[in-house]
mmCIF file of C-alpha atoms and ligand atoms in Angstrom:
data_model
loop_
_atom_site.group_PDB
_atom_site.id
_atom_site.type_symbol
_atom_site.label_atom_id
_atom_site.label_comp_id
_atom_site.label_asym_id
_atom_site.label_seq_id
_atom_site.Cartn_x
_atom_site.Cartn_y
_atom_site.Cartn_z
ATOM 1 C CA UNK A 1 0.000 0.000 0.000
ATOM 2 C CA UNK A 2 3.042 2.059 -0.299
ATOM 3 C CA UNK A 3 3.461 2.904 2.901
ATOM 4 C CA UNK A 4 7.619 4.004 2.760
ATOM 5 C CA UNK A 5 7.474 6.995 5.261
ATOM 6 C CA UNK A 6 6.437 6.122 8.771
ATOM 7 C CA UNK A 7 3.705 7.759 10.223
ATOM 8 C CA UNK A 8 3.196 8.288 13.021
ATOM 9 C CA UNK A 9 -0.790 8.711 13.893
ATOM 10 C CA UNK A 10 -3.194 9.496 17.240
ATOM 11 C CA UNK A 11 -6.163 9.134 16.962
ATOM 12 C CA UNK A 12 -8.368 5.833 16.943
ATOM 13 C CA UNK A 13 -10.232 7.091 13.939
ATOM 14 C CA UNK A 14 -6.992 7.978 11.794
ATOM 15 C CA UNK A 15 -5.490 5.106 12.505
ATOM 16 C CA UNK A 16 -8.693 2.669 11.539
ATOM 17 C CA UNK A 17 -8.545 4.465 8.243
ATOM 18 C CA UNK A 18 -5.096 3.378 7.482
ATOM 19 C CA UNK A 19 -5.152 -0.111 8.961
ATOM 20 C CA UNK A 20 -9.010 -0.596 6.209
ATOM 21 C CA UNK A 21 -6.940 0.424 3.428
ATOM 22 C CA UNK A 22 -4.254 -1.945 3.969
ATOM 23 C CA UNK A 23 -6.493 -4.731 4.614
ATOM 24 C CA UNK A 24 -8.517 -3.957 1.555
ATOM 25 C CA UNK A 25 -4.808 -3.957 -0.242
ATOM 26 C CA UNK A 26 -4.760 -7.571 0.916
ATOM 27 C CA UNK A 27 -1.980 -6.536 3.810
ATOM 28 C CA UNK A 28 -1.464 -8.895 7.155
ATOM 29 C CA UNK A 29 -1.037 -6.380 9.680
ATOM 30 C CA UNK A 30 1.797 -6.908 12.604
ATOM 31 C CA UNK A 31 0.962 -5.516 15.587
ATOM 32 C CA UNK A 32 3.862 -4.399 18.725
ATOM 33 C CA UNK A 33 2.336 -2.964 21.880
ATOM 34 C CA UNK A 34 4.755 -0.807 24.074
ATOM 35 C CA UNK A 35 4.905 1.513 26.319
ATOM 36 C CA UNK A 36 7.660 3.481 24.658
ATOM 37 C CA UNK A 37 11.329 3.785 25.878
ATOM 38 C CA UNK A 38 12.412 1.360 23.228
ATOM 39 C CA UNK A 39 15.551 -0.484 23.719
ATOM 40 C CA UNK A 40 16.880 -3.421 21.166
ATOM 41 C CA UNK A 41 14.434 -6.155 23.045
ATOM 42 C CA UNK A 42 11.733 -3.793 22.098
ATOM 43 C CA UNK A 43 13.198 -3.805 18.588
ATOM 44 C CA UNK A 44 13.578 -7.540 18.051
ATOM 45 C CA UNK A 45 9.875 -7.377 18.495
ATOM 46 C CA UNK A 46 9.283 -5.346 15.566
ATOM 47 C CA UNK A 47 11.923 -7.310 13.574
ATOM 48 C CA UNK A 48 10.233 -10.486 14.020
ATOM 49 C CA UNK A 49 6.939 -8.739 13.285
ATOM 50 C CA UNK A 50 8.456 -7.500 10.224
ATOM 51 C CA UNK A 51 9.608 -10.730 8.858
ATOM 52 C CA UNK A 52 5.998 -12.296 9.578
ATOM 53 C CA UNK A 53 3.629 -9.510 8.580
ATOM 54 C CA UNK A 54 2.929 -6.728 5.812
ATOM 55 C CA UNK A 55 2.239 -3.530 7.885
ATOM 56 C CA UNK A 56 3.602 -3.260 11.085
ATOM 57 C CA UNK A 57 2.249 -0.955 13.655
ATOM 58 C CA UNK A 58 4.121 0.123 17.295
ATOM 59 C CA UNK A 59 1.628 1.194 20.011
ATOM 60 C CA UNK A 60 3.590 3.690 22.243
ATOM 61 C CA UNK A 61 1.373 4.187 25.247
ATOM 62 C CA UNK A 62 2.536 4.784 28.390
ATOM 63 C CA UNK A 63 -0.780 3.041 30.375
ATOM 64 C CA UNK A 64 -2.030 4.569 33.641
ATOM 65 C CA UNK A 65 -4.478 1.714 34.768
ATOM 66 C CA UNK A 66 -1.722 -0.753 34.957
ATOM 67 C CA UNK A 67 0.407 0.979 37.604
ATOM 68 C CA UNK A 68 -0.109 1.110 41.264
ATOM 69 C CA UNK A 69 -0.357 4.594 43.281
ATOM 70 C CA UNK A 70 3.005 4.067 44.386
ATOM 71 C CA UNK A 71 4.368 2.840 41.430
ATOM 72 C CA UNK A 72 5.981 5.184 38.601
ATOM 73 C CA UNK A 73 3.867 6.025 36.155
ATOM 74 C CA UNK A 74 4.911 9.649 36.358
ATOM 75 C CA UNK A 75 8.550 8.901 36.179
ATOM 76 C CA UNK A 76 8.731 6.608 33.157
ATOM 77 C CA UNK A 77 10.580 7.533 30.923
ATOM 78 C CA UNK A 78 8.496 9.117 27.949
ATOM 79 C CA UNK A 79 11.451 9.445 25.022
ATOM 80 C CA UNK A 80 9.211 9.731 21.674
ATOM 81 C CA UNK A 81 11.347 11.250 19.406
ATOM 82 C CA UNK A 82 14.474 8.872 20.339
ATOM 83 C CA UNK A 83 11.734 6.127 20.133
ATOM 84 C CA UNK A 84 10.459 6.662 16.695
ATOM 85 C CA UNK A 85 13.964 7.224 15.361
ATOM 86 C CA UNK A 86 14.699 3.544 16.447
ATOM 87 C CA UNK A 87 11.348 2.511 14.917
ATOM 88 C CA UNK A 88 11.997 4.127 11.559
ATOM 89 C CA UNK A 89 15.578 2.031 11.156
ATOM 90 C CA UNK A 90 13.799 -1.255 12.082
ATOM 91 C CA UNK A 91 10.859 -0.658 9.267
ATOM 92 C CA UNK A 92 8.118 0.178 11.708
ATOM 93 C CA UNK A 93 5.105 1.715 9.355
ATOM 94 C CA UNK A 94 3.136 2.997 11.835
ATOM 95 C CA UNK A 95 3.143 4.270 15.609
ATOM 96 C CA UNK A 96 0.319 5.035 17.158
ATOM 97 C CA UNK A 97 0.489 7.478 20.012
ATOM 98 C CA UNK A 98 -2.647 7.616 21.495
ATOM 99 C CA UNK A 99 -3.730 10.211 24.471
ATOM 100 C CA UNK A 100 -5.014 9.402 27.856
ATOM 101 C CA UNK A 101 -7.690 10.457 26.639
ATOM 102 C CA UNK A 102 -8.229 8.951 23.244
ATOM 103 C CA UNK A 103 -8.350 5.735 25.298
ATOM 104 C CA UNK A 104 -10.048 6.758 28.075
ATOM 105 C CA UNK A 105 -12.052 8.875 26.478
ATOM 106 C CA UNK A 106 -14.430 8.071 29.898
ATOM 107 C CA UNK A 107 -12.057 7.872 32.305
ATOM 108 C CA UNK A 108 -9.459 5.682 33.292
ATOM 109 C CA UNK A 109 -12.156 4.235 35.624
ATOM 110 C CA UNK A 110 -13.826 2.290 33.280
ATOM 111 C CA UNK A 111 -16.959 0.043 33.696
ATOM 112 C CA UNK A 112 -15.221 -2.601 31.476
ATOM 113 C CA UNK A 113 -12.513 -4.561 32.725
ATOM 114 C CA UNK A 114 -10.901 -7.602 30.733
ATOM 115 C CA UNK A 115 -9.708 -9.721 34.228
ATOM 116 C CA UNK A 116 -7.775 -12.993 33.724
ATOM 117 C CA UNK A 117 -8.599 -15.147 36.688
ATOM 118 C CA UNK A 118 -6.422 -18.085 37.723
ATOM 119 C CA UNK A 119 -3.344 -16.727 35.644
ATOM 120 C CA UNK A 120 -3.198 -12.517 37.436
ATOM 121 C CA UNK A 121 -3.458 -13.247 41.458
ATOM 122 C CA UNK A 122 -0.069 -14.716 41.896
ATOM 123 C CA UNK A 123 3.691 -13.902 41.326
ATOM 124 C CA UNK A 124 3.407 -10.191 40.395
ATOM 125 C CA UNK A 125 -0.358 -10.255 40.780
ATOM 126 C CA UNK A 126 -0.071 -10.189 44.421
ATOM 127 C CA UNK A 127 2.390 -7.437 44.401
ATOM 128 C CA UNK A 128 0.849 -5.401 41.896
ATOM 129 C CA UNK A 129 -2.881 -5.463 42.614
ATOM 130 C CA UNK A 130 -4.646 -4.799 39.623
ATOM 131 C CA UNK A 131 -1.854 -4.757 37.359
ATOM 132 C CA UNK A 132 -2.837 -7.317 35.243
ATOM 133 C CA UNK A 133 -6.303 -6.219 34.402
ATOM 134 C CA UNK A 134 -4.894 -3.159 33.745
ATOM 135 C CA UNK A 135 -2.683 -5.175 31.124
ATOM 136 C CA UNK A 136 -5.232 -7.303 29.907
ATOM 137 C CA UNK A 137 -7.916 -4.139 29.527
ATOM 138 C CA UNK A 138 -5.336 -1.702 27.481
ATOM 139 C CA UNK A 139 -4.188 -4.680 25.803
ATOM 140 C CA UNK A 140 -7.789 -5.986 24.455
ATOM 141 C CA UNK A 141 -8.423 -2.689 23.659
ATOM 142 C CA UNK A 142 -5.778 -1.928 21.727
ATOM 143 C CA UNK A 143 -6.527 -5.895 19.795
ATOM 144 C CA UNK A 144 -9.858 -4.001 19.078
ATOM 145 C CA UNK A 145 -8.721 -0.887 17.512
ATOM 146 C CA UNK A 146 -5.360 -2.003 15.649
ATOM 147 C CA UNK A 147 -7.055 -5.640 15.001
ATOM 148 C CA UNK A 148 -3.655 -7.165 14.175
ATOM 149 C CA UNK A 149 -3.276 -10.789 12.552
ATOM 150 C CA UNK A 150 -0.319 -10.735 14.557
ATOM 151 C CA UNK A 151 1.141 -9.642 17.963
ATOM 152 C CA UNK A 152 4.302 -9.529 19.200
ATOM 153 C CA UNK A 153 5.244 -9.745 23.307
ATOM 154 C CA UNK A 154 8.775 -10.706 24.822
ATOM 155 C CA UNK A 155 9.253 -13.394 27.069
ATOM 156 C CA UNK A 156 10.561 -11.776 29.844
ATOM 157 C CA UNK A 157 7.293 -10.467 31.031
ATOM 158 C CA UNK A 158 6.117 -14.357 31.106
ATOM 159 C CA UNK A 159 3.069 -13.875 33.163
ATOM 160 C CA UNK A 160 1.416 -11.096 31.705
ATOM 161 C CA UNK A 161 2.287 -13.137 27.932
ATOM 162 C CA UNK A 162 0.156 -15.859 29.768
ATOM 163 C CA UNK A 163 -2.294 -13.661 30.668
ATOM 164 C CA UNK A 164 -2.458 -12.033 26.693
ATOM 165 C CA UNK A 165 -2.391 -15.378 25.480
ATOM 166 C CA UNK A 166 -5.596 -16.661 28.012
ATOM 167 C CA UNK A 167 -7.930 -13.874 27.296
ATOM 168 C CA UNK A 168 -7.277 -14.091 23.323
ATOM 169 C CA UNK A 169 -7.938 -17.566 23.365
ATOM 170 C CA UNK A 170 -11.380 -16.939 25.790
ATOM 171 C CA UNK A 171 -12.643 -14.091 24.156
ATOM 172 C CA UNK A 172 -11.592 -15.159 20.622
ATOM 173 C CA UNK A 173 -9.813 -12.775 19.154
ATOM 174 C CA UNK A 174 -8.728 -13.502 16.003
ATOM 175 C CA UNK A 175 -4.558 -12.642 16.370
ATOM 176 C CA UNK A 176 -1.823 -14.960 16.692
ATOM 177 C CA UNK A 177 0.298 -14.277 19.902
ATOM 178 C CA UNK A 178 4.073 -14.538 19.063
ATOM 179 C CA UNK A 179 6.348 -14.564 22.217
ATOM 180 C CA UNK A 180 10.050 -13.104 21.027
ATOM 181 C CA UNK A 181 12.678 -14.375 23.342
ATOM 182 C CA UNK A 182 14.110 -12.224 26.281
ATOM 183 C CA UNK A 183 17.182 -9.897 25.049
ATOM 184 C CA UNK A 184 19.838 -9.387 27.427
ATOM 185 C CA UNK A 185 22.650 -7.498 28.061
ATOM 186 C CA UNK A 186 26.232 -9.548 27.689
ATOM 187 C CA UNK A 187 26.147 -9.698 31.446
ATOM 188 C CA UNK A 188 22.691 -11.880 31.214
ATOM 189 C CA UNK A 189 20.468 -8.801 32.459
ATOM 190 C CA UNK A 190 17.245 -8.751 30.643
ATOM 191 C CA UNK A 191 16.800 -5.752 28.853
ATOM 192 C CA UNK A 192 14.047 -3.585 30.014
ATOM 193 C CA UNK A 193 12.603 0.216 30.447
ATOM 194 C CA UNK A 194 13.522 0.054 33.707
ATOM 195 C CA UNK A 195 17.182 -0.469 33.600
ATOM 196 C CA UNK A 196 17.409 3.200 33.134
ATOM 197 C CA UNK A 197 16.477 3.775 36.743
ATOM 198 C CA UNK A 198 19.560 1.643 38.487
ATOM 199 C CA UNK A 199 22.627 3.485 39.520
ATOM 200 C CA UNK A 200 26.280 2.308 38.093
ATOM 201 C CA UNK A 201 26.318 0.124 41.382
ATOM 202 C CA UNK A 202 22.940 -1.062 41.379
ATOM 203 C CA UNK A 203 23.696 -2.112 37.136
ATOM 204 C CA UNK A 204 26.802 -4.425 38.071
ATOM 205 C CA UNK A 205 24.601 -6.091 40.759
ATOM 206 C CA UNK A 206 21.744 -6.836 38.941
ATOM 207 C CA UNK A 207 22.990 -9.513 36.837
ATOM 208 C CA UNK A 208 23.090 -11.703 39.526
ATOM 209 C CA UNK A 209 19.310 -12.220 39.060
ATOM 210 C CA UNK A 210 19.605 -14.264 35.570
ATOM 211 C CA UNK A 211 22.452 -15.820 37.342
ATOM 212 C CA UNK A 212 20.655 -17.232 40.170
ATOM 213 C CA UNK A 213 17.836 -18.457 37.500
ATOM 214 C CA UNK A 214 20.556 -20.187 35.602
ATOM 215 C CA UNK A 215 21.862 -21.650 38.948
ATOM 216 C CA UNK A 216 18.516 -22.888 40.072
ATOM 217 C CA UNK A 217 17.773 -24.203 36.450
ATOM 218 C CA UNK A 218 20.792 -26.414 36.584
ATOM 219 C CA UNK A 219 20.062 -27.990 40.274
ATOM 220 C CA UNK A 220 16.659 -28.794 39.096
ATOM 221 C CA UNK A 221 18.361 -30.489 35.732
ATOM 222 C CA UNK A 222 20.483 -32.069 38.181
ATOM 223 C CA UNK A 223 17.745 -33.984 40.005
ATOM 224 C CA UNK A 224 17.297 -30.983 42.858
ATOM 225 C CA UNK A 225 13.340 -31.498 43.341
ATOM 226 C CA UNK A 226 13.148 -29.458 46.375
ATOM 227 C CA UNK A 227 11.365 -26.770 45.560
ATOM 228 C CA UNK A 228 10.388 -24.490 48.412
ATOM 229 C CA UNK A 229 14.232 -24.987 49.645
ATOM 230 C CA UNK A 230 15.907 -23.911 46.705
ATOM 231 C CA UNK A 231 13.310 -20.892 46.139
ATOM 232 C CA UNK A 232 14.048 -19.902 50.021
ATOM 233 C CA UNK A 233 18.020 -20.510 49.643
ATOM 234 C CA UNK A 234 17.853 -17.860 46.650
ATOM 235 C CA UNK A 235 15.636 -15.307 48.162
ATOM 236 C CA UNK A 236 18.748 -15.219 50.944
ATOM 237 C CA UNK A 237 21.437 -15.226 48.703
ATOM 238 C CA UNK A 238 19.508 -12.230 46.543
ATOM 239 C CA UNK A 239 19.139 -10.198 49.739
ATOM 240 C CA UNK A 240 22.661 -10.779 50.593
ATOM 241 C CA UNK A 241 23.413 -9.436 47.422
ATOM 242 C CA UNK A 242 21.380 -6.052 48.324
ATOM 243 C CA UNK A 243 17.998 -7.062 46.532
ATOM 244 C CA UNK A 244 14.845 -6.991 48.140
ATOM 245 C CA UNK A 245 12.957 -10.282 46.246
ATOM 246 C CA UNK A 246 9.284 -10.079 46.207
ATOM 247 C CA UNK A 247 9.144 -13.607 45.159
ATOM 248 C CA UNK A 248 11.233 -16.610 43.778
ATOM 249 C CA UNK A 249 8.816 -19.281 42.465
ATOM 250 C CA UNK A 250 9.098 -22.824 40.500
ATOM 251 C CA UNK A 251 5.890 -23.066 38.550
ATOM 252 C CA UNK A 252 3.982 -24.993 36.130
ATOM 253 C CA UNK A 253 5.088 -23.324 32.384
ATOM 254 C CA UNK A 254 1.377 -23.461 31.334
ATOM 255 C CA UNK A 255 -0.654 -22.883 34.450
ATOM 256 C CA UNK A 256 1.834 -20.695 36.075
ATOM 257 C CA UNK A 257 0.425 -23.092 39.452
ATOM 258 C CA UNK A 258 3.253 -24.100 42.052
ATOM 259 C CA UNK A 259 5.349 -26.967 40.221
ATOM 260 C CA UNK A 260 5.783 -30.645 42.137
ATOM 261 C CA UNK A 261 8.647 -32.673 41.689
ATOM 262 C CA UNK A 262 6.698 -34.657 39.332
ATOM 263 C CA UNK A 263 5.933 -31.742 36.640
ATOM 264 C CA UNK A 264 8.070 -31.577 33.867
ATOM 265 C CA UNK A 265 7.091 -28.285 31.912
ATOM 266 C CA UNK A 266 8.256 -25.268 34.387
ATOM 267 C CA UNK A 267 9.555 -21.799 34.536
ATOM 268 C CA UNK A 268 11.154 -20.296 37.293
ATOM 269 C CA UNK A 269 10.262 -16.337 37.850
ATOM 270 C CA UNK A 270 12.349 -13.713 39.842
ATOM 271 C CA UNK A 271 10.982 -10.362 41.012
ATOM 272 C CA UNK A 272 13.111 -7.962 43.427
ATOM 273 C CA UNK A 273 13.543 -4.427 44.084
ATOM 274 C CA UNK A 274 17.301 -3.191 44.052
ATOM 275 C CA UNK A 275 17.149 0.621 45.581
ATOM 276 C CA UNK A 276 14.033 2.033 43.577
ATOM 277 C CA UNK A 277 14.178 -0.373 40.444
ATOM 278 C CA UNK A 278 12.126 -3.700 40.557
ATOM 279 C CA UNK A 279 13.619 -6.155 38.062
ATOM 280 C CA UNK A 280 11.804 -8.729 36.941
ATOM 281 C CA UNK A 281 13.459 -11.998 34.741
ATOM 282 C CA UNK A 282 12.216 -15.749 33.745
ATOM 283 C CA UNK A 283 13.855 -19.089 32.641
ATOM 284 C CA UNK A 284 11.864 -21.430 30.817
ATOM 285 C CA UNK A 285 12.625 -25.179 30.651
ATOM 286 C CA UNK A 286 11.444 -28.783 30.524
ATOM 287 C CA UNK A 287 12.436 -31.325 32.331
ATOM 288 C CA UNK A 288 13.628 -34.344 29.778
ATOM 289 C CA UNK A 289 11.618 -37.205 30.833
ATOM 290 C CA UNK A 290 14.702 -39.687 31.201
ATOM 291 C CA UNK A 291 15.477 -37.174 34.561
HETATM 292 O O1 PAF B 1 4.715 -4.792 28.214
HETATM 293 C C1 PAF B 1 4.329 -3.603 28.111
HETATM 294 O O2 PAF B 1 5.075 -2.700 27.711
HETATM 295 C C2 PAF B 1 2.896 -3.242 28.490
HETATM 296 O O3 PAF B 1 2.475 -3.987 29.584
HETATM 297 C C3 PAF B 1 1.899 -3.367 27.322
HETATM 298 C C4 PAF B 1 1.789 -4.803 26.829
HETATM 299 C C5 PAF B 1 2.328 -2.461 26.183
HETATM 300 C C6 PAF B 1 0.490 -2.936 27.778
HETATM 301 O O4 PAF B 1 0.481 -1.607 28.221
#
């Protein structure tokens, strides 16, 4: 449809009338929510999205319902024009910039709420009350007014990808969910938005976190099948370290439920606070069955 500029577009209405015409032009439309800030994990999402899909649109919305009072919504980092320069070398077509308003054009206190059940009360569910319907809300919203064939979410936010994933499936949208693996630093840190916050100190620590998953990855390949023991022993050794873990859990892959010794798909999740920055990281494995 000869879209070679990007354009960048924010308004529900504008951007409807661009995504029509390139599905009238036959176009499979690639969809990457963020919330701006891009760094190269951010990127690798569009990439992927560019090698599966036509027309690729970036969200950049920085949403209000999924953060807590005391969380930092005002303080994230809001970088547009650094963002959309990174967008326009990776062959993004379109970013759409919504208002506060243009999505809540009734308030952010909505009747409507899109609430995963089963897959939002645990892990960062119970530290973030209400984070996750805040997710799944903005998220189903955004399904209905880009309607993607595709969308694109990295792995290192592995519960709220479960929760995406759930509520597409239940309320049968008609999008394919592609997970992009977790970028990291050399170091192992998962790349994130957040980084930004840590201080030169606080950075050379925070590796340790992917370090411990790898650690606690390799006793459990080992035969290690004691669960709440290992979780406990690196919750110490994190806050020895100068983190302050909300949680260390060994969990069913697909449930996200507490794993037994006996389950053989399982992921093992990390959140923790270093100063002001909480870090959150994932390792996903299976268990051959021969162990
Ligand atoms: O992962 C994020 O950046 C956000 O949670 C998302 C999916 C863009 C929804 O606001």
């Amino acid at each position: 449809m000869g879209l070679i500029n990007m354009q960048t577009i924010n308004t529900i209405q504008a951007l409807r009338a661009v995504i029509k015409e390139a599905k009238l032009a036959g176009k499979t439309i690639g969809f990457v929510p963020t919330m701006g800030n891009l760094h190269s994990g951010h990127i690798r999402l569009v990439e992927e999205a560019r090698k599966q899909c036509d027309v690729i649109v970036t969200s950049i919305f920085v949403n209000p319902t999924q953060f807590g009072a005391n969380e930092d919504f005002g303080s994230y980092p809001r970088t547009l024009e650094a963002d959309s320069a990174l967008l326009a070398d990776a062959h993004c077509n379109i970013v759409f910039t919504p208002t506060a308003l243009e999505m809540y054009a009734n308030g952010v206190s909505q009747s409507t709420v899109v609430s995963v059940a089963g897959l939002s009360e645990q892990l960062c569910g119970e530290h973030r009350a209400g984070h996750f319907a805040g997710v799944a809300t903005v998220v189903s919203k955004l399904f209905n007014i880009v309607q993607p064939d595709k969308a694109f979410f990295g792995e290192k936010d592995f519960q709220q990808l479960a929760v995406i994933r759930r509520f597409t499936t239940e309320l049968a949208f008609p999008i394919t969910i592609v997970g992009v693996p977790t970028e990291r630093a050399e170091d192992g840190l998962a790349l994130s938005s957040r980084n930004g916050y840590l201080s030169t100190e606080e950075r050379a620590i925070a590796p340790a976190i992917y370090k411990a998953l790898c650690q606690l990855r390799d006793a459990i390949l080992n035969g290690q099948r004691e669960y709440t023991m290992l979780c406990d022993a690196t919750v110490l050794h994190l806050q020895k370290l100068g983190f302050d873990p909300d949680y260390v859990a060994i969990q069913q892959g697909q449930n996200l439920q507490p794993a037994s010794a006996t389950d053989t798909d399982l992921v093992i999740l990390v959140a923790a606070k270093l100063g002001k920055t909480r870090l959150i990281d994932n390792i996903a494995f299976q268990i051959p069955s021969a162990l």
